[in-house]
Short mmCIF file of C-alpha atoms in Angstrom, two decimals:
data_model
loop_
_atom_site.label_atom_id
_atom_site.label_comp_id
_atom_site.label_asym_id
_atom_site.label_seq_id
_atom_site.Cartn_x
_atom_site.Cartn_y
_atom_site.Cartn_z
CA UNK A 1 95.63 85.06 129.99
CA UNK A 2 95.37 86.59 126.52
CA UNK A 3 94.09 89.89 127.92
CA UNK A 4 96.91 89.96 130.47
CA UNK A 5 99.51 89.48 127.75
CA UNK A 6 97.97 92.12 125.51
CA UNK A 7 97.42 94.75 128.24
CA UNK A 8 101.02 96.14 128.30
CA UNK A 9 100.91 96.57 124.52
CA UNK A 10 97.62 98.48 124.68
CA UNK A 11 98.88 100.77 127.47
CA UNK A 12 102.06 101.58 125.54
CA UNK A 13 100.00 102.27 122.40
CA UNK A 14 97.73 104.72 124.21
CA UNK A 15 100.59 106.61 125.90
CA UNK A 16 102.70 106.93 122.77
CA UNK A 17 99.77 108.16 120.70
CA UNK A 18 99.18 111.25 122.83
CA UNK A 19 99.80 114.45 120.80
CA UNK A 20 103.15 116.18 121.29
CA UNK A 21 102.81 119.80 122.30
CA UNK A 22 105.01 122.75 121.36
CA UNK A 23 106.29 121.05 118.20
CA UNK A 24 105.86 121.64 114.48
CA UNK A 25 103.42 118.98 113.27
CA UNK A 26 103.45 117.67 109.69
CA UNK A 27 99.97 116.42 108.82
CA UNK A 28 101.21 114.87 105.57
CA UNK A 29 104.81 114.06 106.49
CA UNK A 30 104.61 110.46 105.26
CA UNK A 31 101.39 110.62 103.28
CA UNK A 32 102.91 108.70 100.36
CA UNK A 33 102.58 105.56 102.53
CA UNK A 34 98.92 106.18 103.36
CA UNK A 35 97.70 104.70 100.07
CA UNK A 36 98.62 101.18 101.18
CA UNK A 37 100.06 98.14 99.42
CA UNK A 38 98.81 94.85 97.93
CA UNK A 39 96.11 95.06 95.24
CA UNK A 40 94.11 92.40 97.11
CA UNK A 41 93.91 94.44 100.31
CA UNK A 42 93.27 97.72 98.49
CA UNK A 43 90.44 96.20 96.45
CA UNK A 44 88.87 95.35 99.82
CA UNK A 45 88.99 98.98 100.86
CA UNK A 46 92.19 98.56 102.85
CA UNK A 47 90.29 96.84 105.68
CA UNK A 48 93.22 94.51 106.29
CA UNK A 49 94.65 95.10 109.78
CA UNK A 50 93.06 91.89 111.11
CA UNK A 51 92.90 89.93 107.83
CA UNK A 52 96.56 90.29 106.79
CA UNK A 53 98.37 86.95 106.79
CA UNK A 54 101.31 87.11 104.35
CA UNK A 55 104.44 89.11 103.51
CA UNK A 56 102.32 92.23 102.89
CA UNK A 57 101.83 92.34 106.66
CA UNK A 58 105.02 94.43 106.84
CA UNK A 59 102.71 97.35 105.99
CA UNK A 60 99.27 96.43 107.37
CA UNK A 61 100.23 94.77 110.64
CA UNK A 62 103.69 93.25 111.20
CA UNK A 63 102.21 90.67 113.57
CA UNK A 64 100.60 89.01 110.53
CA UNK A 65 104.03 87.83 109.33
CA UNK A 66 103.73 84.97 111.83
CA UNK A 67 100.98 83.43 109.70
CA UNK A 68 103.39 82.63 106.87
CA UNK A 69 104.59 79.03 106.61
CA UNK A 70 107.24 79.59 103.94
CA UNK A 71 109.39 82.48 102.82
CA UNK A 72 107.43 84.87 100.57
CA UNK A 73 108.05 87.76 98.18
CA UNK A 74 105.61 90.40 96.94
CA UNK A 75 105.61 93.29 94.49
CA UNK A 76 103.04 95.95 93.63
CA UNK A 77 102.92 98.74 91.06
CA UNK A 78 100.26 101.43 91.12
CA UNK A 79 99.46 104.49 89.03
CA UNK A 80 97.82 107.34 90.92
CA UNK A 81 96.24 110.63 89.89
CA UNK A 82 95.70 109.44 86.32
CA UNK A 83 99.27 108.17 86.04
CA UNK A 84 101.03 111.31 87.30
CA UNK A 85 102.33 109.55 90.41
CA UNK A 86 103.88 106.08 90.24
CA UNK A 87 104.15 103.85 93.30
CA UNK A 88 106.21 100.67 93.73
CA UNK A 89 106.48 98.28 96.65
CA UNK A 90 108.59 95.15 97.15
CA UNK A 91 108.93 92.91 100.20
CA UNK A 92 110.38 89.61 101.35
CA UNK A 93 109.74 87.59 104.50
CA UNK A 94 111.58 84.69 106.08
CA UNK A 95 110.44 82.44 108.98
CA UNK A 96 113.45 82.32 111.31
CA UNK A 97 112.10 79.98 113.98
CA UNK A 98 108.78 78.36 114.82
CA UNK A 99 107.99 81.48 116.87
CA UNK A 100 109.52 84.33 114.84
CA UNK A 101 109.59 85.84 111.34
CA UNK A 102 111.52 88.71 109.79
CA UNK A 103 110.62 90.88 106.81
CA UNK A 104 112.31 93.50 104.65
CA UNK A 105 110.44 95.93 102.38
CA UNK A 106 110.99 98.94 100.14
CA UNK A 107 108.53 101.64 99.03
CA UNK A 108 108.91 104.34 96.38
CA UNK A 109 106.48 107.00 95.24
CA UNK A 110 107.62 109.44 92.59
CA UNK A 111 106.72 112.17 90.13
CA UNK A 112 109.08 112.41 87.17
CA UNK A 113 109.80 115.02 84.52
CA UNK A 114 108.99 118.08 86.65
CA UNK A 115 110.06 121.21 84.78
CA UNK A 116 112.69 123.52 86.28
CA UNK A 117 112.12 126.98 84.77
CA UNK A 118 114.49 128.97 87.02
CA UNK A 119 116.79 129.97 84.15
CA UNK A 120 114.05 130.43 81.54
CA UNK A 121 113.14 133.82 83.00
CA UNK A 122 114.85 136.99 81.77
CA UNK A 123 115.48 138.87 85.00
CA UNK A 124 116.55 142.10 83.33
CA UNK A 125 113.46 142.36 81.11
CA UNK A 126 111.18 140.65 83.65
CA UNK A 127 109.71 138.27 81.10
CA UNK A 128 110.44 134.81 79.61
CA UNK A 129 113.54 134.49 77.46
CA UNK A 130 113.27 134.30 73.68
CA UNK A 131 113.67 130.52 73.56
CA UNK A 132 112.57 129.46 77.07
CA UNK A 133 112.39 125.74 76.25
CA UNK A 134 116.17 125.61 75.71
CA UNK A 135 116.70 126.75 79.31
CA UNK A 136 114.24 124.38 80.92
CA UNK A 137 115.55 121.25 82.65
CA UNK A 138 113.73 118.42 84.43
CA UNK A 139 113.91 116.82 87.85
CA UNK A 140 112.07 114.20 89.89
CA UNK A 141 110.49 114.23 93.32
CA UNK A 142 110.65 110.89 95.10
CA UNK A 143 109.61 109.52 98.48
CA UNK A 144 111.16 106.26 99.66
CA UNK A 145 110.86 104.08 102.74
CA UNK A 146 112.71 101.04 104.08
CA UNK A 147 111.05 98.73 106.63
CA UNK A 148 112.73 96.04 108.74
CA UNK A 149 110.01 93.96 110.40
CA UNK A 150 109.92 91.31 113.11
CA UNK A 151 106.99 89.19 114.31
CA UNK A 152 106.62 86.72 117.13
CA UNK A 153 103.87 84.42 118.42
CA UNK A 154 103.05 84.62 122.12
CA UNK A 155 100.76 81.60 121.78
CA UNK A 156 98.82 79.91 118.98
CA UNK A 157 96.26 82.74 118.89
CA UNK A 158 98.09 85.94 119.90
CA UNK A 159 100.78 87.41 117.62
CA UNK A 160 102.82 90.62 117.94
CA UNK A 161 105.21 92.46 115.65
CA UNK A 162 107.09 95.66 114.94
CA UNK A 163 108.69 97.45 111.96
CA UNK A 164 111.61 99.86 112.08
CA UNK A 165 111.28 102.53 109.37
CA UNK A 166 113.64 104.85 107.54
CA UNK A 167 112.06 107.51 105.31
CA UNK A 168 113.97 109.30 102.53
CA UNK A 169 112.36 112.18 100.59
CA UNK A 170 113.95 114.20 97.76
CA UNK A 171 112.84 117.09 95.56
CA UNK A 172 115.42 117.05 92.81
CA UNK A 173 118.62 118.69 94.02
CA UNK A 174 116.63 121.36 95.84
CA UNK A 175 115.75 119.68 99.14
CA UNK A 176 115.80 116.34 100.91
CA UNK A 177 114.65 114.86 104.20
CA UNK A 178 115.26 111.89 106.46
CA UNK A 179 112.77 110.40 108.87
CA UNK A 180 112.92 107.62 111.46
CA UNK A 181 110.19 105.78 113.30
CA UNK A 182 108.67 102.38 113.96
CA UNK A 183 105.28 100.67 113.82
CA UNK A 184 103.91 98.06 116.24
CA UNK A 185 101.04 95.63 115.89
CA UNK A 186 99.17 92.78 117.55
CA UNK A 187 96.78 90.19 116.15
CA UNK A 188 94.39 87.78 117.82
CA UNK A 189 92.98 85.05 115.60
CA UNK A 190 90.05 82.80 116.36
CA UNK A 191 88.61 80.04 114.22
CA UNK A 192 86.44 82.44 112.21
CA UNK A 193 86.83 85.82 113.90
CA UNK A 194 89.98 87.90 114.29
CA UNK A 195 90.91 91.31 115.67
CA UNK A 196 94.03 93.39 115.17
CA UNK A 197 95.64 96.69 116.12
CA UNK A 198 98.50 98.54 114.53
CA UNK A 199 100.14 101.79 115.61
CA UNK A 200 101.87 103.61 112.79
CA UNK A 201 104.77 105.83 113.87
CA UNK A 202 104.27 104.72 117.46
CA UNK A 203 107.43 106.62 118.48
CA UNK A 204 106.32 109.75 116.55
CA UNK A 205 108.38 110.22 113.40
CA UNK A 206 111.02 112.92 113.41
CA UNK A 207 111.46 114.23 109.86
CA UNK A 208 114.29 116.68 109.13
CA UNK A 209 114.41 118.70 105.90
CA UNK A 210 117.50 120.39 104.47
CA UNK A 211 117.61 122.79 101.52
CA UNK A 212 120.43 123.05 98.97
CA UNK A 213 120.63 126.78 98.28
CA UNK A 214 123.08 126.26 95.40
CA UNK A 215 120.37 124.44 93.42
CA UNK A 216 118.45 127.74 93.26
CA UNK A 217 121.35 129.56 91.55
CA UNK A 218 120.54 131.75 88.55
CA UNK A 219 122.89 131.70 85.54
CA UNK A 220 122.29 135.26 84.29
CA UNK A 221 124.67 138.03 85.38
CA UNK A 222 123.34 141.14 87.07
CA UNK A 223 124.96 144.06 85.15
CA UNK A 224 124.76 146.26 88.24
CA UNK A 225 126.80 143.95 90.46
CA UNK A 226 128.70 141.81 87.98
CA UNK A 227 127.52 138.71 89.88
CA UNK A 228 124.81 136.17 89.02
CA UNK A 229 121.31 137.20 89.96
CA UNK A 230 120.08 135.78 93.25
CA UNK A 231 116.80 133.94 93.65
CA UNK A 232 115.46 136.79 95.77
CA UNK A 233 116.32 139.41 93.10
CA UNK A 234 114.58 137.51 90.30
CA UNK A 235 111.48 136.22 92.05
CA UNK A 236 111.17 138.58 95.02
CA UNK A 237 110.83 135.58 97.35
CA UNK A 238 112.98 134.27 100.15
CA UNK A 239 114.64 130.89 99.69
CA UNK A 240 112.90 128.09 101.56
CA UNK A 241 114.75 126.88 104.63
CA UNK A 242 115.14 123.48 106.23
CA UNK A 243 113.14 122.50 109.26
CA UNK A 244 112.22 119.56 111.47
CA UNK A 245 108.69 118.22 111.75
CA UNK A 246 106.89 115.56 113.74
CA UNK A 247 104.56 112.98 112.15
CA UNK A 248 102.05 111.91 114.78
CA UNK A 249 100.97 108.29 115.31
CA UNK A 250 97.88 106.71 113.78
CA UNK A 251 96.10 103.89 115.57
CA UNK A 252 94.48 101.35 113.25
CA UNK A 253 91.90 98.98 114.71
CA UNK A 254 90.72 96.05 112.60
CA UNK A 255 88.33 93.14 112.70
CA UNK A 256 87.72 90.26 110.32
CA UNK A 257 85.17 87.50 109.85
CA UNK A 258 85.60 84.29 107.82
CA UNK A 259 82.40 82.63 106.56
CA UNK A 260 82.59 79.25 104.79
CA UNK A 261 80.15 78.93 101.88
CA UNK A 262 79.62 75.29 101.01
CA UNK A 263 82.72 73.13 100.77
CA UNK A 264 84.63 75.14 98.16
CA UNK A 265 84.03 78.84 98.80
CA UNK A 266 84.77 81.40 101.49
CA UNK A 267 83.63 84.94 102.25
CA UNK A 268 85.90 87.31 104.15
CA UNK A 269 84.63 90.55 105.66
CA UNK A 270 86.89 93.23 107.14
CA UNK A 271 86.04 96.40 109.06
CA UNK A 272 88.78 98.82 110.17
CA UNK A 273 88.91 102.15 111.96
CA UNK A 274 91.88 104.50 111.80
CA UNK A 275 92.19 106.96 114.67
CA UNK A 276 94.49 109.87 113.84
CA UNK A 277 95.73 112.63 116.15
CA UNK A 278 96.32 115.15 113.35
CA UNK A 279 93.51 117.59 114.05
CA UNK A 280 91.74 116.98 110.71
CA UNK A 281 88.28 118.49 110.88
CA UNK A 282 87.31 119.42 107.32
CA UNK A 283 87.37 116.01 105.61
CA UNK A 284 86.85 113.33 108.28
CA UNK A 285 84.63 112.33 111.16
CA UNK A 286 86.27 114.00 114.13
CA UNK A 287 86.17 114.62 117.84
CA UNK A 288 88.44 117.53 118.63
CA UNK A 289 91.94 116.69 117.42
CA UNK A 290 90.95 113.03 116.87
CA UNK A 291 89.81 112.07 113.37
CA UNK A 292 88.20 108.73 112.50
CA UNK A 293 88.58 106.95 109.16
CA UNK A 294 86.48 103.78 108.70
CA UNK A 295 87.15 101.23 105.95
CA UNK A 296 85.07 98.26 104.86
CA UNK A 297 85.76 95.39 102.48
CA UNK A 298 84.84 91.88 101.44
CA UNK A 299 86.15 88.98 99.37
CA UNK A 300 84.51 85.95 97.79
CA UNK A 301 86.99 83.14 97.09
CA UNK A 302 86.27 79.95 95.11
CA UNK A 303 88.50 76.91 95.71
CA UNK A 304 91.28 79.29 96.76
CA UNK A 305 91.88 79.87 93.03
CA UNK A 306 89.71 82.82 91.98
CA UNK A 307 88.58 85.75 94.11
CA UNK A 308 86.30 88.77 93.65
CA UNK A 309 86.61 91.77 95.96
CA UNK A 310 85.00 95.10 96.76
CA UNK A 311 85.32 97.72 99.44
CA UNK A 312 85.08 101.30 100.64
CA UNK A 313 88.50 102.72 101.45
CA UNK A 314 87.23 106.15 102.44
CA UNK A 315 84.02 107.02 104.24
CA UNK A 316 84.00 110.66 105.27
CA UNK A 317 81.91 113.73 105.98
CA UNK A 318 83.45 116.68 104.12
CA UNK A 319 82.70 120.38 104.27
CA UNK A 320 82.65 120.71 100.48
CA UNK A 321 80.66 117.64 99.41
CA UNK A 322 78.96 116.30 102.53
CA UNK A 323 78.99 112.51 102.80
CA UNK A 324 81.73 111.11 100.55
CA UNK A 325 82.88 107.56 99.82
CA UNK A 326 85.70 106.07 97.75
CA UNK A 327 84.80 102.61 96.41
CA UNK A 328 87.22 100.00 95.12
CA UNK A 329 86.88 96.67 93.31
CA UNK A 330 89.25 93.95 92.21
CA UNK A 331 89.92 90.34 91.41
CA UNK A 332 92.67 87.79 91.84
CA UNK A 333 93.85 84.45 90.56
CA UNK A 334 96.14 81.91 92.20
CA UNK A 335 98.29 79.52 90.15
CA UNK A 336 100.22 77.23 92.45
CA UNK A 337 102.59 79.34 94.58
CA UNK A 338 101.93 82.50 92.50
CA UNK A 339 99.07 84.93 93.06
CA UNK A 340 98.24 87.82 90.71
CA UNK A 341 95.84 90.52 91.94
CA UNK A 342 94.31 93.64 90.44
CA UNK A 343 92.54 96.53 92.15
CA UNK A 344 90.72 99.51 90.71
CA UNK A 345 89.32 102.61 92.36
CA UNK A 346 88.59 106.29 92.16
CA UNK A 347 91.57 107.71 94.05
CA UNK A 348 89.82 110.93 95.00
CA UNK A 349 86.26 109.78 95.62
CA UNK A 350 83.02 109.73 93.68
CA UNK A 351 82.87 113.53 93.51
CA UNK A 352 86.51 114.06 92.58
CA UNK A 353 88.24 114.50 89.23
CA UNK A 354 91.69 113.38 90.47
CA UNK A 355 91.62 110.31 88.26
CA UNK A 356 91.45 106.60 88.77
CA UNK A 357 93.97 104.38 90.50
CA UNK A 358 95.11 101.03 89.08
CA UNK A 359 97.01 98.56 91.27
CA UNK A 360 98.64 95.33 90.15
CA UNK A 361 100.48 93.07 92.56
CA UNK A 362 102.14 89.66 92.57
CA UNK A 363 102.80 87.35 95.49
CA UNK A 364 105.02 84.27 95.43
CA UNK A 365 105.51 81.59 98.10
CA UNK A 366 108.78 79.63 98.11
CA UNK A 367 107.39 76.19 98.88
CA UNK A 368 110.73 74.52 99.45
CA UNK A 369 111.85 72.73 102.64
CA UNK A 370 114.76 75.16 102.94
CA UNK A 371 112.38 78.12 103.25
CA UNK A 372 109.78 76.44 105.46
CA UNK A 373 109.19 77.52 109.04
CA UNK A 374 111.17 75.28 111.42
CA UNK A 375 109.13 72.96 113.63
CA UNK A 376 109.25 73.20 117.40
#
């Protein structure tokens, strides 16, 4: 019965993940979301597709929202590339009925204080102006996403869910883009073993960029024409133009195992495989246009109060360095309805100098009758 219910979902997932031909493909069109959310899950290497069970499921597998008993909120802040890139995530979930849950989440990744030196160049003399710093301004580049998620239980073991997504990307006043897509997921949970699947961008994300040519205006006047210099005249380059790209789906397969240790402790083990259709061949295990990204993680929890975690969030065979892994570690503490978690890792891998990544997240459960899941 379970296989019969899950079969239509699997067939749809396979058909919608086929590569789209004759289109411009963006391999990194929504890469700011690839880093993941929740310091707990990231400390476990991101092997969380089958283990996810709270409001953070809006990212990992929306079907996991059905495992919440009360309304929940979560927040995470992360510093990436030695603090150059900041990442923030916030989410809320609410159990609507005994068979359904909704969630709303917001993501933002940004780089601030980027220098705009367009007007610091002396076009007539073809060199920097006398006081270039007085002509330099700053701008920010930001990527944002909004998720609206819905989960439903088909029976006490099989859960399904989906998330509608809106992506907003800006590069100062120079360019911006909108993207639309949705994710879908399913989760089967046994007493100790669980399996999950999530398809990111199952509909294939359409991302449209537009360029504001007026933002590239030069203030200096060309004495030959009496008009301001154009970008092409000063830099001998054509202005970038807007375009539309496709972000292909990624299938994420996950498994989890729960092992009781005595009467007070528990060990969780997660193993995930991402299957991407992006044609990556230089930095991942691959088979033609399919690339495979395994992740592994574990957690030791004592009395559901203190937890220690470790994982591998990247295991790859690269052309430059050969076999490469990215480890992560972390810990968490639970005080009543509040959980505080910390994760630490080398964002670029053991052989990279891209800097370390620190993640801090908080999770709160509203244990009030008003926010409890209705009974049947």
